[in-house]
Short mmCIF file of C-alpha atoms and ligand atoms in Angstrom, two decimals:
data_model
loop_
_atom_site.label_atom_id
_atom_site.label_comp_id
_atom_site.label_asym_id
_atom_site.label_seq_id
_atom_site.Cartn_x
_atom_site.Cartn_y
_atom_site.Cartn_z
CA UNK A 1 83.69 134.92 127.98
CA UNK A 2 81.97 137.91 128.24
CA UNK A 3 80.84 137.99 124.47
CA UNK A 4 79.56 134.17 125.22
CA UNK A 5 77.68 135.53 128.06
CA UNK A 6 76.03 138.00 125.99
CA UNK A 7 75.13 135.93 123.11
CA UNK A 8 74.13 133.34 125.03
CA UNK A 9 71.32 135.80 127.21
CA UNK A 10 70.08 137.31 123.73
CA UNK A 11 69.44 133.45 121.68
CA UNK A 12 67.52 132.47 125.11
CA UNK A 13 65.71 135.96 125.34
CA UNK A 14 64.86 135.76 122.06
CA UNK A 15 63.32 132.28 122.18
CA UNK A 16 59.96 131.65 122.35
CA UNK A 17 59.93 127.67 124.20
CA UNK A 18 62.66 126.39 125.47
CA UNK A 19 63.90 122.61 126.28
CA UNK A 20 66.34 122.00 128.36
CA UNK A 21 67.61 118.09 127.93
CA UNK A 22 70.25 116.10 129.75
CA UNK A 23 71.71 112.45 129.38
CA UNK A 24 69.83 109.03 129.28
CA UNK A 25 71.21 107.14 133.13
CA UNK A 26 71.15 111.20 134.98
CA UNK A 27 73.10 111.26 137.29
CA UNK A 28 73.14 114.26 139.51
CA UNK A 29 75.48 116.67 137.88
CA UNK A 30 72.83 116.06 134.97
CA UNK A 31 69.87 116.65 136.65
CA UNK A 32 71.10 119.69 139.20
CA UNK A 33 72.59 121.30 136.04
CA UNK A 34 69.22 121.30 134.32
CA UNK A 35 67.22 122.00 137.24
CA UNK A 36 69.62 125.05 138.17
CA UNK A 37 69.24 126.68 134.51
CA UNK A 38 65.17 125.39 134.60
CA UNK A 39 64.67 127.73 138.09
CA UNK A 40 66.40 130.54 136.50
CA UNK A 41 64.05 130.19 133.54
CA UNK A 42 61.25 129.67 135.18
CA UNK A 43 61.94 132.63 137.26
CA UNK A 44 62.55 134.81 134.22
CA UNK A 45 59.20 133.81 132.89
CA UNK A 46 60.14 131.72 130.05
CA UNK A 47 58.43 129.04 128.40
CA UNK A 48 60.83 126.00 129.51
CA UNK A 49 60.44 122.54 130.18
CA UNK A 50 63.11 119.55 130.84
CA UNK A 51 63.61 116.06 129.16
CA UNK A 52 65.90 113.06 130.40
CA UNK A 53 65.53 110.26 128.21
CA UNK A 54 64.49 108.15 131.56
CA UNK A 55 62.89 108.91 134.54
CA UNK A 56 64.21 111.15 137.16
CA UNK A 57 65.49 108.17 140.04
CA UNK A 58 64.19 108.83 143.35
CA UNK A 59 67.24 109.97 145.37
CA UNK A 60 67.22 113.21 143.09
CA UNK A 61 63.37 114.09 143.62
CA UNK A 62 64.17 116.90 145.75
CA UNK A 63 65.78 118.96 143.43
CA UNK A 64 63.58 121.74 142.56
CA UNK A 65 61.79 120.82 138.89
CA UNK A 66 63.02 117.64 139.26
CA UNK A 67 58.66 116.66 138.75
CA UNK A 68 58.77 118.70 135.50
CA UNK A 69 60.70 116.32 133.51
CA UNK A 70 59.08 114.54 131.09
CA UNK A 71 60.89 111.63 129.64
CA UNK A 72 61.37 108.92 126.84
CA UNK A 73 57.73 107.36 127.43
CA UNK A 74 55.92 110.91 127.59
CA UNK A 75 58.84 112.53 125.10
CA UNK A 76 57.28 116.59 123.62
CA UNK A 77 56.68 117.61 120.52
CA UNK A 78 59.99 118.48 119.08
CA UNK A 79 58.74 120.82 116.44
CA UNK A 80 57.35 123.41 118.95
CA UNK A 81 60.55 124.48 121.12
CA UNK A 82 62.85 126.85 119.46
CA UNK A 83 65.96 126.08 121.59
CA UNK A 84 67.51 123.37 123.06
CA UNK A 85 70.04 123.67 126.32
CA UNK A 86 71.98 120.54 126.16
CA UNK A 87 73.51 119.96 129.95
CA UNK A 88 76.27 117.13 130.92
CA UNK A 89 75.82 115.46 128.16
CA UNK A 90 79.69 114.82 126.52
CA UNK A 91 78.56 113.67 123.55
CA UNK A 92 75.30 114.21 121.40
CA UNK A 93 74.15 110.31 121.36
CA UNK A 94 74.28 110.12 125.27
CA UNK A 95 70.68 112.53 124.81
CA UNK A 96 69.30 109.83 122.81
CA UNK A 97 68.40 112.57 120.28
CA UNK A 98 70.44 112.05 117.44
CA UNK A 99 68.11 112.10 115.00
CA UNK A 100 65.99 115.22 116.69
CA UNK A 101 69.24 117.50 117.12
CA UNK A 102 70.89 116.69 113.82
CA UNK A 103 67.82 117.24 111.77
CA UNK A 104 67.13 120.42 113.86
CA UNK A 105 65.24 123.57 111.53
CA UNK A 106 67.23 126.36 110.94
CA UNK A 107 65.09 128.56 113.36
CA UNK A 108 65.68 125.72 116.12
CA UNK A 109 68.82 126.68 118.40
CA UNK A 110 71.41 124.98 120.62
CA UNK A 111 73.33 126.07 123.86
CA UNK A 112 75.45 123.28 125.35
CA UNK A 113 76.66 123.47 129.09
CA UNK A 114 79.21 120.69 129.64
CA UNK A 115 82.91 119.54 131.13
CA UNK A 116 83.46 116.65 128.98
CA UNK A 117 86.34 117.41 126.61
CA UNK A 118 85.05 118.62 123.24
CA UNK A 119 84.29 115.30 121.10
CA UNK A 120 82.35 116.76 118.58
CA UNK A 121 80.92 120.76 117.66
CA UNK A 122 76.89 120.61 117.25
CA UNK A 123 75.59 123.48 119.31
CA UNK A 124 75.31 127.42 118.47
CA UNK A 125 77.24 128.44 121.62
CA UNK A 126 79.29 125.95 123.44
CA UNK A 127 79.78 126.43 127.63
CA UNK A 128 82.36 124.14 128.27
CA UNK A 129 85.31 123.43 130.57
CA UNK A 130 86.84 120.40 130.73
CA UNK A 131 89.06 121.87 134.04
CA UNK A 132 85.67 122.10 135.66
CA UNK A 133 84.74 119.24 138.33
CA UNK A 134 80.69 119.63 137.31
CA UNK A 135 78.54 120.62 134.67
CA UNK A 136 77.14 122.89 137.74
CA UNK A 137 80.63 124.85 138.15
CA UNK A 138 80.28 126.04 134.23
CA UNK A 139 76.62 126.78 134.81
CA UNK A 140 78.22 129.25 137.86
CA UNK A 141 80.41 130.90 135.64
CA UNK A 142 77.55 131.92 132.88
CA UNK A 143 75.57 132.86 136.04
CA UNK A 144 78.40 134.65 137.15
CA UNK A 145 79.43 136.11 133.84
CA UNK A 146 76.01 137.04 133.23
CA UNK A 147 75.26 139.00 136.47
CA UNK A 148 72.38 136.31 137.07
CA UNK A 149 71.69 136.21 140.76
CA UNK A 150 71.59 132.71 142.29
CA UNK A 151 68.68 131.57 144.17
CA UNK A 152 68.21 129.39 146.78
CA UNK A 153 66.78 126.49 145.41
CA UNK A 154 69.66 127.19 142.07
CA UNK A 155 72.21 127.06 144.63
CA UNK A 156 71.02 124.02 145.97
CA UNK A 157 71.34 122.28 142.00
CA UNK A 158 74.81 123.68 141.50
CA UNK A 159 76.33 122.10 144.94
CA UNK A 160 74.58 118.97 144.11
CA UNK A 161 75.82 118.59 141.18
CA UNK A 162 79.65 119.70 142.95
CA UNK A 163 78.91 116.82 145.42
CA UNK A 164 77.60 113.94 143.31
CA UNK A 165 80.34 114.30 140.51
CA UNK A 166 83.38 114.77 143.01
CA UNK A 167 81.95 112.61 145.34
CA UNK A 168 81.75 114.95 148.47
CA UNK A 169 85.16 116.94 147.00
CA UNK A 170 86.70 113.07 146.73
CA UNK A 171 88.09 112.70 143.55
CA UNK A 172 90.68 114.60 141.79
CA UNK A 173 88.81 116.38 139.68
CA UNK A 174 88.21 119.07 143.29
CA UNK A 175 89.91 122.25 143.05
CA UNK A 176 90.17 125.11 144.15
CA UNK A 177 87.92 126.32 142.26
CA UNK A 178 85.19 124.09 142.96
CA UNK A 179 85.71 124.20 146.72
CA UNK A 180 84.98 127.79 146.27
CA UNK A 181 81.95 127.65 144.14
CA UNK A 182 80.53 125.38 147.08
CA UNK A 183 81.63 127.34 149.92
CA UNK A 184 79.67 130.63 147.84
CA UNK A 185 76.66 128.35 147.41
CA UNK A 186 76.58 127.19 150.98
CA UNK A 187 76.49 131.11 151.68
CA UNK A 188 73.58 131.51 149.73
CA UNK A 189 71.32 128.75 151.66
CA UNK A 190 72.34 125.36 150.15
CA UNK A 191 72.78 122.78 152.65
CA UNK A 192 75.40 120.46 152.51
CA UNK A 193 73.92 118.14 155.19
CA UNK A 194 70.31 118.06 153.26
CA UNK A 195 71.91 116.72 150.04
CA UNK A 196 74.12 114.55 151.63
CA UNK A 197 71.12 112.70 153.24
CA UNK A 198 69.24 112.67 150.19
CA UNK A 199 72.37 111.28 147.42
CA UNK A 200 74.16 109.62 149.84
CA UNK A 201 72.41 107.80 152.36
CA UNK A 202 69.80 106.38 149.80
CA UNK A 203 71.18 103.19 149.55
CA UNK A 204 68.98 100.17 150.73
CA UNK A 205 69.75 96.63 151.83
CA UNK A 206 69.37 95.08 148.38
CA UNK A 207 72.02 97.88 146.89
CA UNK A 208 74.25 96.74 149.43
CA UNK A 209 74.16 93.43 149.02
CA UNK A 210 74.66 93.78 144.96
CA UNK A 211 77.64 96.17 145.50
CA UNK A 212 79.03 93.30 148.25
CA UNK A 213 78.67 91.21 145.35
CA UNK A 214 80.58 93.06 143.20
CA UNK A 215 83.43 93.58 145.53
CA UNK A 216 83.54 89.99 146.70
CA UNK A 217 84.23 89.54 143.08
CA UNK A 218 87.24 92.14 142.70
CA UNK A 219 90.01 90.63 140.58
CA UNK A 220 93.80 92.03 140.30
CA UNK A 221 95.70 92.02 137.24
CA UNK A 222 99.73 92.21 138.63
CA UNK A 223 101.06 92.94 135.29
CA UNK A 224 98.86 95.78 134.13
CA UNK A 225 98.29 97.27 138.14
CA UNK A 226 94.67 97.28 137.00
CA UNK A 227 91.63 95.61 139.22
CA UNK A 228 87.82 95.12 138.06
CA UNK A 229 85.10 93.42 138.87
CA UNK A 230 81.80 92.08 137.04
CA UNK A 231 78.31 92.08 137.32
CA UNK A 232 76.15 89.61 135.13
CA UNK A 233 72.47 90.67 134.26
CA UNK A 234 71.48 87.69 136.01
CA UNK A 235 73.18 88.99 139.07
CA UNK A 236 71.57 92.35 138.30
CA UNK A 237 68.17 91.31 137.58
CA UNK A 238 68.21 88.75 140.74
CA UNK A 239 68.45 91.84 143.15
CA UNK A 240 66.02 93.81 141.65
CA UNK A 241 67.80 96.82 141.01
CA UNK A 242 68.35 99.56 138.17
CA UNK A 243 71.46 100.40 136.43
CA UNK A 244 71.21 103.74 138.29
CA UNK A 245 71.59 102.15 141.91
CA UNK A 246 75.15 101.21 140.64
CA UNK A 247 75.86 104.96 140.30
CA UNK A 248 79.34 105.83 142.66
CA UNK A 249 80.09 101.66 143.09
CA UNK A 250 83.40 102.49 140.19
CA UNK A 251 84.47 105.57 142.09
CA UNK A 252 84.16 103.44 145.31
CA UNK A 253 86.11 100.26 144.61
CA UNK A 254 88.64 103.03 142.73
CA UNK A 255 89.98 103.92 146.52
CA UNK A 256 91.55 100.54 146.29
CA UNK A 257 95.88 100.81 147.48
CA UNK A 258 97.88 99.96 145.29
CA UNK A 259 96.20 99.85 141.40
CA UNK A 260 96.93 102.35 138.66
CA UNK A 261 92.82 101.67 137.25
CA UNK A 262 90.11 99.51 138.28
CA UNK A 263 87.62 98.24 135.23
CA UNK A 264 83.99 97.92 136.45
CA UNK A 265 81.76 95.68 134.07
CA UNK A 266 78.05 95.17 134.01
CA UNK A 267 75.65 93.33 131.59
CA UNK A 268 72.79 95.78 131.29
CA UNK A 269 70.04 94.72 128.46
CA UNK A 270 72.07 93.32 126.26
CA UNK A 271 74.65 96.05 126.43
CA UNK A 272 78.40 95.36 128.19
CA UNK A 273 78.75 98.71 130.03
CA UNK A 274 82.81 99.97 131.62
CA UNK A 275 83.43 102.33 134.05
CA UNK A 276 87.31 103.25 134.43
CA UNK A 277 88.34 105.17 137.32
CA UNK A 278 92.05 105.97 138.17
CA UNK A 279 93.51 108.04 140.96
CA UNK A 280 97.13 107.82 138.96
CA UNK A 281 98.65 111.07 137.10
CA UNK A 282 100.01 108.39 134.55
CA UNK A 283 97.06 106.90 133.79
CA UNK A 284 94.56 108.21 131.63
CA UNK A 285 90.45 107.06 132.28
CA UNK A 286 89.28 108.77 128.75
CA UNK A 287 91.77 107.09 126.72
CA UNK A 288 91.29 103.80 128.10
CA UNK A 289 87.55 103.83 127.26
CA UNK A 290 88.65 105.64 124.25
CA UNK A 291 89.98 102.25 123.05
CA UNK A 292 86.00 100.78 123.08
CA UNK A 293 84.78 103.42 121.49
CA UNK A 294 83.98 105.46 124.78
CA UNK A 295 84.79 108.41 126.47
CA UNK A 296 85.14 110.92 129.50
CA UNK A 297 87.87 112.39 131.69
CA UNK A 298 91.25 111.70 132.79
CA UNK A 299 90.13 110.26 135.77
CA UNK A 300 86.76 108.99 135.38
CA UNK A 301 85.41 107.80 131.72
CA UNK A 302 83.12 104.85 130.41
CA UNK A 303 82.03 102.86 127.30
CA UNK A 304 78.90 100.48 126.32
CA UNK A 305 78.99 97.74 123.52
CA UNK A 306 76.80 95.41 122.44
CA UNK A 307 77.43 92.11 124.13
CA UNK A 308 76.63 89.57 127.23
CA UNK A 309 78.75 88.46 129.98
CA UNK A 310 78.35 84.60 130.87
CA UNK A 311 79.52 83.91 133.92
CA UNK A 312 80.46 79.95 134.98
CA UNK A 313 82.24 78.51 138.33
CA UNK A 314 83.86 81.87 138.71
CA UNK A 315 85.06 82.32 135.45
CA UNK A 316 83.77 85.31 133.09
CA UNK A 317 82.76 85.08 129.21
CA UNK A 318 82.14 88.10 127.15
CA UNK A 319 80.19 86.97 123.83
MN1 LIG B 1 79.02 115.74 135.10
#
C-alpha cells in the first residue's frame, strides 16, 4: 500500500480545493470518517470543505467539523473543487451525486475511502477494505501508511466511527484489528465514555416508544428462521421522528435467540427501505439485499424501492 499512500498524498497536495462528501442518511462511520480526513486537512492548510446530502443529525454535532458541512439545501459549486474524497459511501448513488461525479472534468479527481465490497470502480485511487469494521479503520491505515500523525480531535472521529458501526465492538464485524485501532486511539486522548454519551444515550421518549412499536410488532417466519418487523409512514410520521432516529433499531432486534436474519421494513417517503442483519456464518446480509437490488456486508446490508406499506388489523400490504 505504500505506492497508494504515496499517490494518494501527491493528487491531494497537488489540489487546489478539496470536497470531501459522504452518504445521504450519515451515520457515524460517515460523518467521523469525513471529519477525521477534514481535521487533517484543515490542519495541513488546505482548501477543504464537507458535503452530506442531508443535514448533520444532532447526536453527531460534536464531532469536530461536524458545523462545516454544507448539505443538499445549501449544496457548493461543483465546478470549483478539484478533488473529491468520497468516504463510506459503498456505492456512488448513495452520495446523491451521480450526475456531478460521472460528468466530472478531466482535471477534477477522486479518492474513495470505504469497506463496502467493491460494487463498482469510479475513483482515481480506491482505499478500501471490506475486512475492515469502519470506514475510520481504512482511514487509520492511510494515516498510518502515510506517517500522518493523529490528533486528538482525529482520534476522536476514527473511534467514533469504530463504535457506531460495530456497535460498541458488538457485531461481528470486531476484530482484532479494530480492537486495536481503538485501544491506540484511546491512547491518543479519545474518550470512549464521551462518545458513548453522545451516540448512545441520545435517544428520547418518543424514539423509544417508536422502536417499542416496532418490536411489539416482531414477526417469526419458522420455515425460513428469519424474523422482521414493520414500520408504516403513518406510524413514522405519528411520532414525529426522522429516518435517522431508527439508526441501530436492525442491529438491535438482530440479538434476537434463535433466527438465522431478521428483515426490518420501513415506509419512508414513498420509498420501502430493508435492513438485514444476521449473526449466522451461513447466512449472508449482502446477498439477501442483493436480491432487491441492494447491498452491504455479510452481516449487515440494506435496500430501498419504490413502494408503500398499508397496514390493516395487523396485517401488512406492500403496493
Ligand atoms: Mn461504515
Amino acid at each position: 500500500m505504500l505506492e497508494a499512500s504515496a499517490r494518494t498524498l501527491a493528487m491531494i497536495w497537488a489540489a487546489k480545493k478539496i470536497i470531501i462528501i459522504t452518504h445521504t442518511h450519515p451515520d457515524g462511520d460517515a460523518l467521523s470518517s469525513a471529519c477525521a480526513l477534514l481535521d487533517w486537512l484543515r490542519r495541513e492548510g488546505k482548501d477543504v470543505q464537507a458535503y452530506c446530502h442531508d443535514p448533520v443529525p444532532a447526536a453527531y454535532w460534536f464531532l469536530p467539523g461536524a458545523d462545516r458541512f454544507l448539505s443538499g439545501l445549501n449544496h457548493p459549486d461543483w465546478q470549483e473543487y478539484d478533488l473529491f474524497i468520497i468516504t463510506d459511501c459503498g456505492q456512488m448513488k448513495r452520495t446523491m451525486l451521480v450526475e456531478i461525479l460521472s460528468n466530472h472534468r478531466p482535471f477534477q479527481k477522486i479518492i474513495e475511502f470505504d469497506h463496502h465490497p467493491a460494487l463498482e470502480h469510479y475513483a482515481d485511487i480506491e482505499w478500501r477494505d471490506a475486512q475492515a469494521a469502519a470506514t475510520t479503520e481504512v482511514i487509520y491505515d492511510f494515516f498510518n501508511e502515510s506517517n500522518i500523525p493523529i490528533s486528538q480531535p482525529a482520534a476522536t472521529c476514527i473511534l467514533t466511527g469504530l463504535v457506531t458501526d460495530t456497535a460498541f465492538f458488538l457485531y461481528p464485524s470486531t476484530t482484532k484489528k479494530t480492537v486495536a485501532v481503538a485501544a491506540a486511539m484511546i491512547r491518543l486522548g479519545a474518550r470512549l465514555a464521551k462518545i458513548k454519551d453522545q451516540v448512545w444515550r441520545n435517544k428520547n421518549l418518543s424514539v423509544l416508544r417508536l422502536w417499542g412499536k416496532a418490536m411489539a410488532a416482531i414477526r417469526y417466519n419458522p420455515d425460513y428462521q428469519i424474523a422482521y418487523t414493520v414500520l408504516t409512514e403513518e406510524e413514522i410520521a405519528a411520532s414525529g421522528l426522522e429516518s435517522e432516529d431508527l439508526e441501530g433499531m436492525a442491529g438491535f432486534m438482530s440479538g434476537l435467540t434463535d433466527i438465522k436474519a431478521f428483515l426490518f421494513l420501513r415506509a419512508d417517503k414513498g420509498m420501502i427501505r430493508g435492513s438485514w442483519r444476521t449473526n449466522s456464518d451461513q447466512v449472508s446480509a449482502a446477498q439477501l439485499a442483493g436480491l432487491m437490488n441492494g447491498g452491504g456486508h455479510q452481516k449487515a446490508a440494506g435496500f430501498s424501492l419504490p413502494g408503500r406499506i398499508l397496514a390493516q388489523n395487523g396485517q401488512y400490504q406492500i403496493i
